[in-house]
Short mmCIF file of C-alpha atoms and ligand atoms in Angstrom, two decimals:
data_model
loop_
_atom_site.label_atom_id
_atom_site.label_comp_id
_atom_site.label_asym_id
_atom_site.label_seq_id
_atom_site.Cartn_x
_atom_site.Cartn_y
_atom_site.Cartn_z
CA UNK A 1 -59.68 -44.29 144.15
CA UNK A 2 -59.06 -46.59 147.28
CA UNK A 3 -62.27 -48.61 148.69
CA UNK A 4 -61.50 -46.46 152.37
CA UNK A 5 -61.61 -43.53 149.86
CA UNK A 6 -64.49 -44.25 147.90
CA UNK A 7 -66.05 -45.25 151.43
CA UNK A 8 -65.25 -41.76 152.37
CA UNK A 9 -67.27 -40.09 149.47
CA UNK A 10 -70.21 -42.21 150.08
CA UNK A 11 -70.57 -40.80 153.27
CA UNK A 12 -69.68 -37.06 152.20
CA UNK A 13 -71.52 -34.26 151.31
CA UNK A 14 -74.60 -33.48 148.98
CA UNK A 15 -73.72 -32.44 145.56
CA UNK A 16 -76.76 -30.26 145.08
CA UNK A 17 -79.35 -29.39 147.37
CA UNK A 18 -82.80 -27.05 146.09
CA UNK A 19 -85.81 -26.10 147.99
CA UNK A 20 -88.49 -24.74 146.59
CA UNK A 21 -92.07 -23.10 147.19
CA UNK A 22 -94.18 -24.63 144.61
CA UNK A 23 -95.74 -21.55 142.25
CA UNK A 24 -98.96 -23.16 142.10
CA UNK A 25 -99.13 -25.19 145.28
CA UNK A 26 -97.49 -22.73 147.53
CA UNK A 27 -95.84 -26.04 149.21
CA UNK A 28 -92.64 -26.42 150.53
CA UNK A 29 -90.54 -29.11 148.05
CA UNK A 30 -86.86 -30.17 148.16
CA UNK A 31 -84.57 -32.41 146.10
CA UNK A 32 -81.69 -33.32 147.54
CA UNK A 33 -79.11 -34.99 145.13
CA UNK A 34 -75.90 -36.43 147.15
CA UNK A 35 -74.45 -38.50 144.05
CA UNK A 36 -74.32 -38.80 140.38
CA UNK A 37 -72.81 -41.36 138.81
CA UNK A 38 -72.49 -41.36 134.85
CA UNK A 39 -74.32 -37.71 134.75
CA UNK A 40 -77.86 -39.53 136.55
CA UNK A 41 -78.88 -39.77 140.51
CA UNK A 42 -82.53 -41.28 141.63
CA UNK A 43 -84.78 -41.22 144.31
CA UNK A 44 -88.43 -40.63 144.75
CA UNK A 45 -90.41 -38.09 145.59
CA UNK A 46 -92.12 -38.83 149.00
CA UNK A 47 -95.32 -36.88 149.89
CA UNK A 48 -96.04 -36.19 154.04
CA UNK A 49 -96.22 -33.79 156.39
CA UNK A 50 -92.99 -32.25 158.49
CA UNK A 51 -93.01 -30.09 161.58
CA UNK A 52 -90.56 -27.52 159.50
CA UNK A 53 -89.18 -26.66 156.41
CA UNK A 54 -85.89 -27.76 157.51
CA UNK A 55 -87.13 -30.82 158.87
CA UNK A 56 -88.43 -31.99 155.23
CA UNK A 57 -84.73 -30.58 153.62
CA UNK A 58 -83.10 -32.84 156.31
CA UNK A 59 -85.21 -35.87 155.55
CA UNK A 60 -84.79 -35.30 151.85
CA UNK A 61 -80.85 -35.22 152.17
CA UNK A 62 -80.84 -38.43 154.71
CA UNK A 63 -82.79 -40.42 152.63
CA UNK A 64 -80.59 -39.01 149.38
CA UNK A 65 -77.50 -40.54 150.79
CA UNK A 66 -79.30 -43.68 151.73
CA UNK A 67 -80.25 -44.06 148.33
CA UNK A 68 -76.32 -43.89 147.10
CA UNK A 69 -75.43 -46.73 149.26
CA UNK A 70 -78.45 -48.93 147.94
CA UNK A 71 -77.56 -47.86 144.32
CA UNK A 72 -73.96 -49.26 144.96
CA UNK A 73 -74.64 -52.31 146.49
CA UNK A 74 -77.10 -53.39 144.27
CA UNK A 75 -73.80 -52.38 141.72
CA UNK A 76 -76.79 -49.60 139.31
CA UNK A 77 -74.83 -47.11 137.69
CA UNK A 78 -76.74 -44.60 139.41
CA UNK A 79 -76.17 -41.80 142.34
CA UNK A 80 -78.91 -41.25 145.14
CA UNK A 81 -81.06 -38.24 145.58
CA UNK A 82 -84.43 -37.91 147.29
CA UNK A 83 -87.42 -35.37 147.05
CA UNK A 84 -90.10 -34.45 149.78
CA UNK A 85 -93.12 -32.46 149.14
CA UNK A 86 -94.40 -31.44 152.78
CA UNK A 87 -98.28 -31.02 152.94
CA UNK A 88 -99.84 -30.11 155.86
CA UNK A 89 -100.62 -31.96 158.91
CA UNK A 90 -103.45 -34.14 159.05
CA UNK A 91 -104.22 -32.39 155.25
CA UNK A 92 -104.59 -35.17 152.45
CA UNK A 93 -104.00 -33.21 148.70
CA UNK A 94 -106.19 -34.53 146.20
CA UNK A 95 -107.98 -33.24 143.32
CA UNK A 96 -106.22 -29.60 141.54
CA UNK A 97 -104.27 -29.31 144.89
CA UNK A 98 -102.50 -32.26 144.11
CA UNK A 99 -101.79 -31.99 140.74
CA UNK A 100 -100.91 -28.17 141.22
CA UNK A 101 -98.29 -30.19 143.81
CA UNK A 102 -96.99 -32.30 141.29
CA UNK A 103 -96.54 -30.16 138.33
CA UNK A 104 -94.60 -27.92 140.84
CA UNK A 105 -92.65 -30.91 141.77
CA UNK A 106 -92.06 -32.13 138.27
CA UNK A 107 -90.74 -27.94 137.37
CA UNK A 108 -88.36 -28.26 140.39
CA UNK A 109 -87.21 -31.96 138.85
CA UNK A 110 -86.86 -30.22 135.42
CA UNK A 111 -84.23 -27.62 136.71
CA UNK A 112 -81.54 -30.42 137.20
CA UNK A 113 -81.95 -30.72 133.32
CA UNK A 114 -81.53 -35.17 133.94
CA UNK A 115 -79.44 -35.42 136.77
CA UNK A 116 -82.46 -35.85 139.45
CA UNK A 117 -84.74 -39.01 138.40
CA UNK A 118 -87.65 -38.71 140.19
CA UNK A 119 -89.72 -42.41 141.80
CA UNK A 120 -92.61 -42.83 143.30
CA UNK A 121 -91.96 -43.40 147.69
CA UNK A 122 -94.40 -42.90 150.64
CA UNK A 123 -96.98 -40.61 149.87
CA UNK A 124 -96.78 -40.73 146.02
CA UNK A 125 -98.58 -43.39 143.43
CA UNK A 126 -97.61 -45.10 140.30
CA UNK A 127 -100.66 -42.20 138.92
CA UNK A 128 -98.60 -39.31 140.56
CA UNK A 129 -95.67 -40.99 138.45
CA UNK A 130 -98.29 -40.61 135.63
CA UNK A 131 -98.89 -37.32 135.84
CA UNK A 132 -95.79 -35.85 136.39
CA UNK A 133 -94.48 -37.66 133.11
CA UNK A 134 -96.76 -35.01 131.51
CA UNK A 135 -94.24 -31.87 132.37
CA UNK A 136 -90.66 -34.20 133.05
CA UNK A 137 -89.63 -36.74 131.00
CA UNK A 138 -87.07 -37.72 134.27
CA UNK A 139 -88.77 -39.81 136.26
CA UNK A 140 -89.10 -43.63 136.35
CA UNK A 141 -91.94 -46.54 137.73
CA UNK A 142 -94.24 -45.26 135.23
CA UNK A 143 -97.53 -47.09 134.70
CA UNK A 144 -96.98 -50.35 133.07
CA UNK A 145 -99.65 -49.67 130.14
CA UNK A 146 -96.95 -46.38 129.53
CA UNK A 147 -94.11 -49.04 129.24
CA UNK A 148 -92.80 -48.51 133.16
CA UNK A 149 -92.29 -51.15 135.61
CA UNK A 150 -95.52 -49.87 137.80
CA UNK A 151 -95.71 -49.51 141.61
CA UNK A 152 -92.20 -50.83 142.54
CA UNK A 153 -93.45 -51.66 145.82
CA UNK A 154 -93.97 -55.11 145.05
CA UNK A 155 -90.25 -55.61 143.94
CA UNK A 156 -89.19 -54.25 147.08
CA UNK A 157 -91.59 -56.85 148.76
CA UNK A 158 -89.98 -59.34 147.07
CA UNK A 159 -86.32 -57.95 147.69
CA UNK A 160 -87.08 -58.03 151.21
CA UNK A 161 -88.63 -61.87 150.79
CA UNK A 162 -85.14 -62.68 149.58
CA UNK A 163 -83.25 -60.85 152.31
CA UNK A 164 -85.60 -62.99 155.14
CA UNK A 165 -84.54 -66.55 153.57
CA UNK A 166 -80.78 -65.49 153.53
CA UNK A 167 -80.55 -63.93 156.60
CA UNK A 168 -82.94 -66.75 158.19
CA UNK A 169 -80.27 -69.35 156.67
CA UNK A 170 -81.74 -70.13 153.17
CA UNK A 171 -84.57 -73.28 152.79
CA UNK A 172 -87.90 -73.21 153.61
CA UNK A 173 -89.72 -70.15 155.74
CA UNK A 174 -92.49 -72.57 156.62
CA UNK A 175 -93.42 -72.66 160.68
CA UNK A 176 -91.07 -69.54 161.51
CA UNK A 177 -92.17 -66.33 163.18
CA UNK A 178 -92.18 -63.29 161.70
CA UNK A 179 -93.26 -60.23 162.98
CA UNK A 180 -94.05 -57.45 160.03
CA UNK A 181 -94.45 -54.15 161.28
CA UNK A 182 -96.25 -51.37 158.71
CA UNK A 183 -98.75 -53.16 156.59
CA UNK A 184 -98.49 -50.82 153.52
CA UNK A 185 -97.31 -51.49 149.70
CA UNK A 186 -94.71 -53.36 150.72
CA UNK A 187 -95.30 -54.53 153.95
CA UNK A 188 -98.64 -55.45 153.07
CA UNK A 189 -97.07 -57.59 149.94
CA UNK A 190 -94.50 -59.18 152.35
CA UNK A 191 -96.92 -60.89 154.52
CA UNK A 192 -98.91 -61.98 151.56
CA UNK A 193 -95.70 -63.83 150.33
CA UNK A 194 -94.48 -64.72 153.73
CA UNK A 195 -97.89 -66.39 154.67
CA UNK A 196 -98.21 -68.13 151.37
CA UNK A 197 -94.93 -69.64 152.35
CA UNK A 198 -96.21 -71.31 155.28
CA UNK A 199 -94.96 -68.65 157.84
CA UNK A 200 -96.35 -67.94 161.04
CA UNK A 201 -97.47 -63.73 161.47
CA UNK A 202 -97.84 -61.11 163.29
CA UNK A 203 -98.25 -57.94 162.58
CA UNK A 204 -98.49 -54.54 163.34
CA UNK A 205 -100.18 -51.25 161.60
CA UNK A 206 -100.94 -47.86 163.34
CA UNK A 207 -103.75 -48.11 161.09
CA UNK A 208 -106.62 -50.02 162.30
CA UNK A 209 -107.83 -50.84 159.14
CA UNK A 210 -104.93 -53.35 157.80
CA UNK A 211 -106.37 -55.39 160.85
CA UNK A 212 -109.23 -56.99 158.14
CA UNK A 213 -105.34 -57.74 155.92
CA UNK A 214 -103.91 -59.59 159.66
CA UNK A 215 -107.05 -61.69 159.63
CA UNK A 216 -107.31 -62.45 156.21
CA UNK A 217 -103.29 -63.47 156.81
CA UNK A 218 -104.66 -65.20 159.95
CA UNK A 219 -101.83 -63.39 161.39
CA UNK A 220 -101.73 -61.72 165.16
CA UNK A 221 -102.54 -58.86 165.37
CA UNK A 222 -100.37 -56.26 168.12
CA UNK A 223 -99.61 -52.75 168.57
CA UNK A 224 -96.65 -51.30 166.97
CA UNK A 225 -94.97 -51.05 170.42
CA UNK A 226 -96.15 -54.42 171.58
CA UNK A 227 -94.88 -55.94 168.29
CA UNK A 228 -91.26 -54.84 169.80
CA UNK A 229 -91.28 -56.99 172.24
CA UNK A 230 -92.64 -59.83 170.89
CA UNK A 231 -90.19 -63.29 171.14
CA UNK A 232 -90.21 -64.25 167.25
CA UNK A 233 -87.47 -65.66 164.55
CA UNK A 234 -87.19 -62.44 162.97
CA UNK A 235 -88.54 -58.86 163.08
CA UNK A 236 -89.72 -57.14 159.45
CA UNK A 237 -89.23 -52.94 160.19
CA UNK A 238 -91.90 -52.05 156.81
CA UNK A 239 -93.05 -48.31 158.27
CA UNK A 240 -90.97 -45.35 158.90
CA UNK A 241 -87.40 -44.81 159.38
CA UNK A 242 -85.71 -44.73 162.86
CA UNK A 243 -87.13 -47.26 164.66
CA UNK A 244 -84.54 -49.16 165.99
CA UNK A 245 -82.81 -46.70 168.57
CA UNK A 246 -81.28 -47.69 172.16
CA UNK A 247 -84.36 -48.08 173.83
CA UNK A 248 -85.95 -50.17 171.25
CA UNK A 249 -82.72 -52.63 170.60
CA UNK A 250 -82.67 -53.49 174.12
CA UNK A 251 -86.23 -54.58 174.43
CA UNK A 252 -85.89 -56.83 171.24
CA UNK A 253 -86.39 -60.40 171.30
CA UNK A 254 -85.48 -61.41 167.74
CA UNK A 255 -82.30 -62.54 166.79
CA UNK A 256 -82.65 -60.86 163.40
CA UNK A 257 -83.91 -57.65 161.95
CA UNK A 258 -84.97 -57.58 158.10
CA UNK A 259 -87.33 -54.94 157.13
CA UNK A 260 -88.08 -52.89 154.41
CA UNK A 261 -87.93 -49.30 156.03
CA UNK A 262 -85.64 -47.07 154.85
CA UNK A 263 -83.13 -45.38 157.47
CA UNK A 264 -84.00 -47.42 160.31
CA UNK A 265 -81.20 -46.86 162.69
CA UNK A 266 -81.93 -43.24 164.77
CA UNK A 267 -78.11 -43.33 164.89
CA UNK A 268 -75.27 -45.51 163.52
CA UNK A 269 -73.85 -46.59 166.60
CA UNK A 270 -76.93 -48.70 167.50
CA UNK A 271 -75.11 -51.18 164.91
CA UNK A 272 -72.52 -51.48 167.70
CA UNK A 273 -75.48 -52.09 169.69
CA UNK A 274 -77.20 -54.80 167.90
CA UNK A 275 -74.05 -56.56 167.20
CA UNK A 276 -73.16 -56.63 170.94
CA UNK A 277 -76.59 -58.30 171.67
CA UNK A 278 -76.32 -60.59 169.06
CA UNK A 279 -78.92 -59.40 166.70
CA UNK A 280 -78.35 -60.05 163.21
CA UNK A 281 -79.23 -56.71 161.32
CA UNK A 282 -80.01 -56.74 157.58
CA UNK A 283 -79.37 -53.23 156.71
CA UNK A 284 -81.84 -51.47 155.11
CA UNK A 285 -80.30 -50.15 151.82
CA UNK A 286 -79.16 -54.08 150.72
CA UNK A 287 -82.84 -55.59 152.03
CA UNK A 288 -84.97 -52.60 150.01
CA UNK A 289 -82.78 -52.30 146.80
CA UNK A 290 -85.91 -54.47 144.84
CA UNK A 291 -87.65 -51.10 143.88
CA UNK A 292 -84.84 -49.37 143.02
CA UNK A 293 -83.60 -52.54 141.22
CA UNK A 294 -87.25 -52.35 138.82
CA UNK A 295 -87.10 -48.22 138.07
CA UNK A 296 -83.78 -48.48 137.20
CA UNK A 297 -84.22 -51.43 134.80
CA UNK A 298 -86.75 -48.87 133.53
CA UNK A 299 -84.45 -46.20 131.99
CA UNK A 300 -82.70 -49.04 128.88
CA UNK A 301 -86.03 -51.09 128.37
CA UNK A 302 -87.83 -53.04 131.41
CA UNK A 303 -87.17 -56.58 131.26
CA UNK A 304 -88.47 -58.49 134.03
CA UNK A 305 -86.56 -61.91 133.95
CA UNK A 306 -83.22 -59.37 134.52
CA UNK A 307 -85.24 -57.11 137.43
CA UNK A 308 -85.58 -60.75 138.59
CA UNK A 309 -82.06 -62.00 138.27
CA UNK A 310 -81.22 -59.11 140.29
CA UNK A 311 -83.19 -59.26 143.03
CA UNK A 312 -82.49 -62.23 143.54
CA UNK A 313 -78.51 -60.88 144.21
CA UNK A 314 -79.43 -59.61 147.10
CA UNK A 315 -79.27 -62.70 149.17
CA UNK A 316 -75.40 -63.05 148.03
CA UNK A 317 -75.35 -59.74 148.85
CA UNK A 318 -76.35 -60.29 152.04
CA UNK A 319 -74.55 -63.41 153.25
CA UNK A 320 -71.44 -61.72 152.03
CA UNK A 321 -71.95 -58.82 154.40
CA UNK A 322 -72.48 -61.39 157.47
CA UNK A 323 -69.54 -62.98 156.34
CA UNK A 324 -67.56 -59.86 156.64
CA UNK A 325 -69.54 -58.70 159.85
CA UNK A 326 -67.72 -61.90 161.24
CA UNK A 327 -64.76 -60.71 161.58
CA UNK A 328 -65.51 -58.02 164.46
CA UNK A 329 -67.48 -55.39 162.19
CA UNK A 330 -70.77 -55.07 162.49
CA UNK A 331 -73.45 -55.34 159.40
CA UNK A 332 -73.53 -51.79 158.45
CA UNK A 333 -69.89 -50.79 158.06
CA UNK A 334 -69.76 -54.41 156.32
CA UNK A 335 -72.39 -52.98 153.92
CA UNK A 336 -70.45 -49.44 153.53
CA UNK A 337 -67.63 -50.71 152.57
CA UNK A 338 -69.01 -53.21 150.02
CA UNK A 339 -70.60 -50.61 148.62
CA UNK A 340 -67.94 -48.62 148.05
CA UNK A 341 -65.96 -51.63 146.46
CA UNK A 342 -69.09 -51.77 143.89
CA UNK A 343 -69.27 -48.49 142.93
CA UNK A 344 -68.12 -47.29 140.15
CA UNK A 345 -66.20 -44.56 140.08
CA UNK A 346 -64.84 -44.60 136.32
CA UNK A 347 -68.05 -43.28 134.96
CA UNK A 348 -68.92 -40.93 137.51
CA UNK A 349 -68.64 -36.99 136.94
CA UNK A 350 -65.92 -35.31 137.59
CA UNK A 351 -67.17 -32.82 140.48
CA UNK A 352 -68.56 -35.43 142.38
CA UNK A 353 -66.61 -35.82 145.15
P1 NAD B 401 -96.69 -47.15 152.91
O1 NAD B 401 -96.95 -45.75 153.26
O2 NAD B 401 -97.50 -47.81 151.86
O3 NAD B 401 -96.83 -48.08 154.22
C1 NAD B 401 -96.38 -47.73 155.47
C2 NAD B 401 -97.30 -48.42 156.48
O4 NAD B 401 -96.74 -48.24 157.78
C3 NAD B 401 -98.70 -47.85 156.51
O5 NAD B 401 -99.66 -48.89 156.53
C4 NAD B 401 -98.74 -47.05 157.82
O6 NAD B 401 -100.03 -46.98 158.40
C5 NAD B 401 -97.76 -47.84 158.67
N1 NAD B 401 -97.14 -47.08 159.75
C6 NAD B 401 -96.71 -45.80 159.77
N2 NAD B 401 -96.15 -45.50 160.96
C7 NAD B 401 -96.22 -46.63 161.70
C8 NAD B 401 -95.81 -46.96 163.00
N3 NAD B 401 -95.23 -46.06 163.79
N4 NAD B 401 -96.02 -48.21 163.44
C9 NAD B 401 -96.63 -49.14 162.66
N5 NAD B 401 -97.05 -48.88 161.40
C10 NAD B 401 -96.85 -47.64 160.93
O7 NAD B 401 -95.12 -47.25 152.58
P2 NAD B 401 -94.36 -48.38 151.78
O8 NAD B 401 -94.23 -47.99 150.36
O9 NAD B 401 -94.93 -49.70 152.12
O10 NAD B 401 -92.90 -48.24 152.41
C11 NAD B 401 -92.63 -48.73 153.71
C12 NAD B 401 -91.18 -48.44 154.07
O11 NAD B 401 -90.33 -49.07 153.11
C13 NAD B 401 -90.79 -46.97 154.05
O12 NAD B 401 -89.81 -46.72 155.03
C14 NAD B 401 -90.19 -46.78 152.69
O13 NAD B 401 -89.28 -45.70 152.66
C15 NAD B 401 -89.48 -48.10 152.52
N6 NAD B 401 -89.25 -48.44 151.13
C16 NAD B 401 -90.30 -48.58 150.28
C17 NAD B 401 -90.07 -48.89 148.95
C18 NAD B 401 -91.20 -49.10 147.97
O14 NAD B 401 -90.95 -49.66 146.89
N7 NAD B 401 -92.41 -48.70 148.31
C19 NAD B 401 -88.75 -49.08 148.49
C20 NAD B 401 -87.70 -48.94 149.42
C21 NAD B 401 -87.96 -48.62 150.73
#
């Protein structure tokens, strides 16, 4: 198959899409697999409230296809799928309501008999991982005392280390300012690393508590809407998806975005939009691969120095993609199509496209 083709197929439809209501939870769950590749896709299994039933179903399926492109760039034999489990608002499961949640999840995981892998994402723990091992042998970032890789989050953290030196021009990070917004696993972990290099912070949390994490940092501490506007060498997206829409991209003042976040265009032409102002986006599915990189290593045997190796790709990855943006492209179709030139589409099944 052509690249253009392949490029196509990336971009298509969902080979299988299930919702469920759990049996014992009575919660709406969905796993949406776009891509297998070699019989297998992967994704986690994020955990959070939605306004609707479709609205989860919708977020499973973005994030699914998102999860195909960062599979292919990183060049894992692997297809992308996601799964949500929506709680209710402001509710926080814990204790039999959680685990009812999980088994449910890990019954719906079962039904793909191997083709879903289930992760741990936002919402979920490497103990969720745990205990859903218990009812489906299909999922990966298992405890490391079980022989898993543990809480990918810091991989991804380190991924998205990787993706800040390339796209800030390789050498040292020491003296620049970098603005991390979402101080979670990985955003959390990314400062750490960032300040320990010498870097100058600020950050950003809707949750008041990660301020004791800014001063321990001795990092500045904003509001998420300030941190928007604030005149730095690079902006670090590490909450939710869709951040960067029309609104936000004109009020940058960064010359580059490199963030962990998943999905955070609101719409692909705001890549036009960026690249028209100058701002250098990393996009998401290259900077982020690190966690997906560490589960995946998972399934044949972890091995850490390769995990390593691998991350560490993603800076060629990277400066290959601005080196194709050059010629009148802009970063994401760069990453598409590289992506679609990596994947391979010899061992994938045959009623996958
Ligand atoms: P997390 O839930 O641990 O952290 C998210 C943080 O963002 C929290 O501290 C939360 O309070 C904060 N937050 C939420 N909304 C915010 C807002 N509007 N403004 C500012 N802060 C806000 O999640 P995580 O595991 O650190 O993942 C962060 C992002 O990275 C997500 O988009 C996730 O999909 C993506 N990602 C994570 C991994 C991983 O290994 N954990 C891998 C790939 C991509």
């Amino acid at each position: 198959m052509s690249a253009t083709a392949e490029h196509q197929v990336l971009l298509s439809d969902y080979e299988d899409v299930r919702v469920r209501r759990g049996r014992r939870s009575g919660l709406t769950m969905a796993v949406a697999v776009h891509r297998t590749v070699e019989g297998r896709s992967l994704g986690g299994c994020r955990m959070r409230a939605y306004a609707t039933a479709d609205e989860a179903v919708r977020d499973a399926e973005r994030l699914a296809r998102a999860m195909t492109l960062k599979a292919a760039v990183a060049g894992l034999p692997l297809g992308g799928a996601k799964g949500v489990i929506a709680v209710e608002a402001g509710a926080r499961l814990v204790n039999s309501r959680r685990s009812d949640a999980l088994c449910d999840f890990a019954e719906l995981v079962e039904s793909f008999g191997g083709r879903y892998i289930t992760a741990q994402d936002v919402g979920t723990c490497e103990a969720d991982i745990g205990y859903m091992s218990r009812f489906t042998k299909y999922v990966a970032g298992r405890p490391v005392a079980d022989g898993g890789c543990g809480d990918p989050s810091r991989y991804t953290a380190h991924g998205v280390e990787v993706a800040i030196r390339a796209s800030l021009g390789g050498g040292s990070i020491a003296g620049r300012h970098i603005v991390v917004v979402g101080l979670g696993h990985v955003g959390g972990d990314l400062a750490r690393r960032l300040r320990q290099d010498g870097a100058e912070l600020t950050v950003a949390d809707i949750d008041s508590a990660k301020r004791r994490l800014a001063k321990q940092l001795d990092a500045r501490w904003v509001s998420p809407e300030e941190a928007l506007e604030v005149e730095a060498d690079l902006l670090a997206p590490c909450a939710l998806g869709g951040l960067l829409d029309r609104r936000v991209v004109e009020r940058l003042r960064v010359p580059i975005v490199a963030g962990a976040a998943n999905n955070q265009l609101a719409h692909e032409v705001v890549a036009d939009q960026l690249a028209e102002r100058g701002i250098v986006w990393a996009p998401d599915f290259v900077v982020n691969a690190g966690g997906l990189i560490a589960v995946a290593e998972e399934l044949h045997g972890f091995n850490r120095l390769h995990v390593e190796r691998a991350i560490a790709g993603i800076g060629d990855t990277l400066r290959e993609i601005y080196a194709r943006a050059e010629d009148g492209t802009n970063t994401l179709i760069a990453a598409q199509e590289l992506a679609a030139e990596r994947t391979d589409t010899g061992g994938s099944d045959g009623d996958d496209v």
